[in-house]
Amino acid sequence: MSSEKLTKEEAKTRFEKMVSDITRPMTHHYGLNVWIFVLLMILSLFGYAYFIQVRDGLGVTGMHDYAAWGMYIANFVFFVAAALVGMLISAVLGLSGQKWITPVSRIAEMIAVAFAMIAGLVIVFDMGRPDRVLNVFIHGRVQSPIVWDLTVVTTYTIISTLLLVLPLIPDMAIIKKRLTNAPKWQMMIWNMLSLGWIGTPEQYKILHRSIRALLILIVPVALMIHTVTSWLFAMTPRAGWNSTVFGPYFVTGAFVTGVAGVIVAMYFFRQNYKLKDYLTDFHFDKMGKLFVLVAMVYMYFNVNEFFVPGYKMMEGEDHHILTLFVGSWAGLFWFAQIFGNIIPMFLPIFKFFRKPMPLMIISVLAVLGAWIKRYIIVIPGQLHPFLPVQNVPDKFHFYVPTGPEIAITLGTIGMAITIITILAKIFPVIPIWEVAEEKGIDKETINE
Amino acid sequence: MSNSKGKKSTTRRDFLKSGLFIGAAATTGIGLFSSFTTPKETKGEKVKVMTSDGNLVEVEVNKLEKPNLPKFDSASLDLNELQKRGREGIAGKKWVMVIDLSKCRNARKCMDACQHAHHLKPEQHHINVLQMQTDDNLAPYYMPKPCMHCDNTPCTKVCPVDATFKRQDGIVLIDNERCIGCRFCVAACPYSARVFNWSETIDEKKDNNDTYNIELNVPQKKGTITKCLFSADRLRENKLPYCVSACPNGTYWFGDRNEDAVTNGTTGETVRFSELVEKNAGYTLMPELGTKPSVYYLPAKDRVFDFDEEDKKRLEEERHHEH
Amino acid sequence: MKFNIFNKSILTGFVLSLAFSLSAQDNWTVPANESGKVCPTPFSSTMKMDGKDIFNKNCKSCHGDIGKNNFVPLTPEPGDPASEKFSKNSDGDLFFKITNGKGAMPKFKDQLSESERWAVISYIRSFHKDYTPAEGGNETALEAASFTGKDLKLFVNKDQVNLEITTEVQGNVDGEMVPANGVRVGFFIKRNFGLLPVCEPVTTDDKGIAKAKFPNDLPGDSLGNYNIIIKLIDDDMFGKVEYSETLAWGKSFVYDNPLNHRAMWGNRGNAPIWLLLAYFGMLLSAFVVIGYVMLQLKKLKSLGKK
């Protein structure tokens, strides 16, 4: 941004201030104890609920033979969607030369890594026989979308982790020289991850080259992670799932979820980590515009997804669409559509709504809407199969999640947030060296 | 199948070894790779065979009809043998069922026999007699619905671990020793034919010590799938399926399509399958889905029994409630 | 075990039928004009035999074997058609009841033609000792089998060209083997769960001969072999007389194991090649890039040590 020539001294002062600004939250724990206590509560509640589920079987959930997939799978789809954001922010915008994205990219990568890591676990918690999870490796069939999904989620997790770690290398070198009072284990991690960085031109060349290779690789992998997840549904002949636009529909939906998620995280770090100088109104303004764009693309697929079958009203589809639009699912459906798509598409067009606070509120509602959207994609379609539901208990006509089920779902979200918390504690949430370079500070100062 | 079974231990070792230095995603690949063997299409010796209409055809020796397998007493077999023969199926057969809807009067003897044989709970149906009415102006009828044992199976396609699979005689079976309980097959089945053991099974304590018979899917296991198996255990003994022989009304015909013959479970009468479905305008359920079922229906024409009045009222309510 | 249950059901059957014959007999009233109906043709032995087959296919599942009281214990009980309760019905009553059904008793109006329903009645009547043909002159239904000899034997002559089998049935009459006239011969092909009749049972002519043509379009084994079985239908009268042979008259059926083909639905060994290539190709390319990045990092580290 400011690219005026700085004197050596000016550069040095500015850089040191920047480092201390960004690393202060890593050493000063405002309210961290309370936060950790809350997370531990959630995790222990999860532990208890999961113990009950393993002991008594999936019967403790609200699932039954006519809603064989419930909240867990909806949550899984949400996790995959949230994980996708790393790719959008760092790869698509980064590769297209959008410089403003630099301070936001690490937050995006942290979210991506956390959610991608837990996504695989969410599936395990949904399994009737989690003790047999290794069967997927021992007996895996390449024809099954689940095998593709596990493969691509794992691959994506590895690539996102690398994309988080690589830009950390120079920062690690910077930090280990300055935060010498840190605990030993933290120093060890920093030292290890700095990979002997001394900032030679050759090292820069290698680093840029590697990051670029990963940025290019993550684009198709990220598109696949969500396309394949959509295929878990689209590959079945069920009304409501049997759709050809499910791949792009899910991907564009994930963009909306992801942007909203990053905005929420940005706001949180800006407030709690006192990073107003780095996550500025300008960044929120940009994110707001991006929000409008992705919501518009999503709306395009939303219209396709419902208008085409709604026009034909074929057997099965008719029922599905009526229950969503005007039937028993209408409340959740319209909440998800209005807060998850329509509002993010229109409100941030106005400058006022691109300010941090209003944008954050819109985003929180959009994340909630996105979660509910996954829920109504997964469940209603199963409750109305082609053949009548008969000779079964009345409760098989509905799906109502139970306590343990909700506790386990909350637990998985808690796990993802725990990972983000840990990452944000031991690593700077703003890429110091990249931001410094953009502020016109020379490489020599950075690597001193 | 025997091939990949033999490789089981190697695969596991590969998995652990490679997992140490490459990472989980790569392992998926390597673990899978080691067992993607080509089908065992032994291009064997060929012989010339004269068909009845005087044509000379060349046939591979190993495709000639094999003598019937010696019969085992299931109780004396160990798990491995049961699994092996259960996964292979009976060579040369292609089982089909024909359900004559004009005969069904909702006696539910089929459902009882089935639930009893497979140790199922009252709400678990391998076969379910449905009350069907697709339109206000069309007459309601009873429709027993087992698994369709499709030839283009949506369920086996999506199974990640070959725990549900199609065997050579066309039966789609379940291996609850392998099933991971992901329920993808339940989601994929358009006929709602699959049920899951959500909690402790009905005879879990009693059955616990029995050897698992894949052709009967007993003992049932918590956290795994179960579904209609065309009574594969009975077929091995040359007996008609449980439901077929339990029907008092002559609704079911069952047989081998390769022989072009089906036998009525009630009367014992045997007729040509092709003639039966041709003369009675037989059809399959939801042919537009392309699943190619092995269960055929004969329309509910000239019904022997009237549809129950109370069922009729209830069905009407159900239909109007929905819209 | 089975035998016991059988006995019990017979006993209960007796007791119940005694009780019911007094009380439930008149529950099912038949309109007077229907009650007086009689068969338009006289009952004959052929008709009776047809009736027996129809009975076994359609009625036996509930009513059991006539005269053996082994009907299914339903409520109201179906009863044994040989019982007194049945014999008290007029021909018209029986016809009406078979035609229209009631409760658990199906209506056979659309299932059996009128002549078929009358055939069943003629068969039932053959068990009623006191039955006298109604006004209108039915022949006696108590007519015995037309051939009275013993130790019947089948002689089979095959026509390989026309796939036709001529059977001569002979029986012992007063120590001499003579052609058996009026005996029903069934021609079957053995199938997995039963015998497939190639035609309706054929009644032997006065030379004791019955003929049947076998199909050439029925699948046999890979060589077109199928097992034929020829036997006398009324084994309750003549004992079990059967002939069987394997003939290569069928259509050759070459079994093509579906598991030998690659398919999306197949087990993992049968995955489509293109899918394997796509899956492993993509996985490999991703990990080649990841491997490349790892090597670069190693290089980067070694640069730092210098």
Coordinates of C-alpha atoms in Angstrom, one line a residue, chain A residues 54-59 61 63-69 126-130 132-147 151 154-155 158 231-232 235-238 241 319 322 382 385-393 396, chain B residues 8 11-12 15 24-25 28 31-32 36 108 111 123 125 128-132 143 145 156-162 176-184 186-192 195-196 198-199 221-224 285-286 289 315 318 322-323:
Chain A
V54 CA -20.7 -46.2 21.3
R55 CA -22.2 -48.2 24.1
D56 CA -25.9 -48.2 23.0
G57 CA -25.5 -47.8 19.3
L58 CA -26.7 -45.1 16.8
G59 CA -30.2 -45.8 18.2
T61 CA -29.7 -40.5 17.9
M63 CA -32.0 -41.4 13.0
H64 CA -34.0 -44.4 11.8
D65 CA -34.4 -46.4 8.6
Y66 CA -36.2 -43.5 6.8
A67 CA -33.7 -40.9 7.9
A68 CA -30.6 -42.9 7.9
W69 CA -28.4 -39.9 7.6
D126 CA -21.5 -41.1 12.3
M127 CA -20.4 -44.7 11.7
G128 CA -22.3 -47.6 13.2
R129 CA -19.0 -49.5 13.7
P130 CA -16.3 -46.9 14.2
R132 CA -13.9 -50.9 11.8
V133 CA -12.8 -47.7 10.3
L134 CA -9.6 -49.3 9.0
N135 CA -11.8 -51.5 6.8
V136 CA -11.9 -48.5 4.5
F137 CA -8.2 -48.9 3.9
I138 CA -8.2 -52.7 4.0
H139 CA -11.2 -53.3 1.8
G140 CA -11.7 -49.9 0.1
R141 CA -13.6 -50.0 -3.2
V142 CA -12.6 -47.3 -5.7
Q143 CA -16.2 -47.3 -7.0
S144 CA -17.5 -45.8 -3.8
P145 CA -17.9 -42.0 -3.4
I146 CA -17.0 -42.5 0.3
V147 CA -13.5 -43.7 -0.7
T151 CA -9.1 -39.6 -0.2
T154 CA -7.1 -36.3 3.4
T155 CA -5.2 -34.9 0.4
I158 CA -2.3 -32.3 3.7
W231 CA -21.8 -36.8 -5.0
L232 CA -22.5 -38.7 -1.8
M235 CA -25.0 -40.5 -7.0
T236 CA -28.2 -41.9 -5.5
P237 CA -31.5 -42.0 -7.3
R238 CA -33.5 -40.2 -4.6
W241 CA -30.7 -35.5 -4.4
H319 CA -43.4 -33.5 -3.0
L322 CA -43.6 -28.5 -1.8
Q382 CA -35.0 -39.2 2.9
P385 CA -38.9 -42.1 -0.4
F386 CA -40.5 -43.4 -3.6
L387 CA -42.4 -46.1 -1.8
P388 CA -44.8 -45.4 1.1
V389 CA -43.4 -45.5 4.7
Q390 CA -45.7 -48.2 6.3
N391 CA -45.7 -50.8 9.1
V392 CA -43.2 -48.8 11.1
P393 CA -43.5 -46.7 14.2
F396 CA -40.2 -43.0 11.4
Chain B
K8 CA -5.8 -59.1 3.4
T11 CA -2.6 -55.0 2.6
R12 CA -2.7 -54.2 6.2
F15 CA -0.9 -49.8 5.1
A24 CA -2.8 -41.1 5.3
A25 CA -4.0 -40.1 1.9
T28 CA -5.6 -45.0 0.9
G31 CA -3.8 -49.9 0.4
L32 CA -6.3 -50.0 -2.4
F36 CA -7.0 -54.1 -7.6
R108 CA -48.4 -61.0 6.3
M111 CA -43.4 -60.9 7.0
E123 CA -40.3 -52.6 12.8
H125 CA -38.8 -55.5 7.5
N128 CA -42.9 -55.4 3.8
V129 CA -46.5 -55.6 2.6
L130 CA -47.3 -52.1 1.5
Q131 CA -50.7 -50.7 0.8
M132 CA -50.5 -48.9 -2.6
M143 CA -47.9 -55.0 -2.5
K145 CA -41.9 -55.5 -1.2
T156 CA -23.4 -52.2 -3.9
K157 CA -22.1 -49.3 -6.1
V158 CA -21.7 -47.0 -3.1
C159 CA -20.5 -49.4 -0.5
P160 CA -17.0 -48.4 0.5
V161 CA -15.8 -51.8 1.7
D162 CA -17.6 -54.5 -0.4
N176 CA -22.0 -57.8 8.8
E177 CA -18.6 -58.9 9.8
R178 CA -17.2 -56.2 7.5
C179 CA -19.9 -53.5 7.4
I180 CA -18.7 -50.2 8.9
G181 CA -22.2 -48.9 9.4
C182 CA -22.0 -45.8 7.1
R183 CA -25.6 -46.4 5.8
F184 CA -24.7 -45.1 2.4
V186 CA -29.7 -47.1 2.8
A187 CA -29.5 -43.7 1.3
A188 CA -28.9 -45.1 -2.1
C189 CA -31.7 -47.7 -2.2
P190 CA -34.8 -46.3 -4.0
Y191 CA -36.9 -49.2 -2.8
S192 CA -36.3 -48.5 0.9
V195 CA -32.8 -51.6 7.5
F196 CA -30.1 -50.8 10.0
W198 CA -29.6 -49.0 15.3
S199 CA -29.3 -50.5 18.7
K221 CA -25.1 -57.2 14.8
K222 CA -25.6 -53.8 16.3
G223 CA -24.3 -51.0 14.0
T224 CA -24.6 -53.0 10.8
L285 CA -40.8 -51.5 -9.9
M286 CA -39.6 -48.1 -11.1
L289 CA -34.4 -45.8 -12.5
L315 CA -54.7 -44.8 3.1
E318 CA -52.5 -40.6 4.6
E322 CA -49.4 -35.4 2.5
H323 CA -50.6 -32.7 0.1

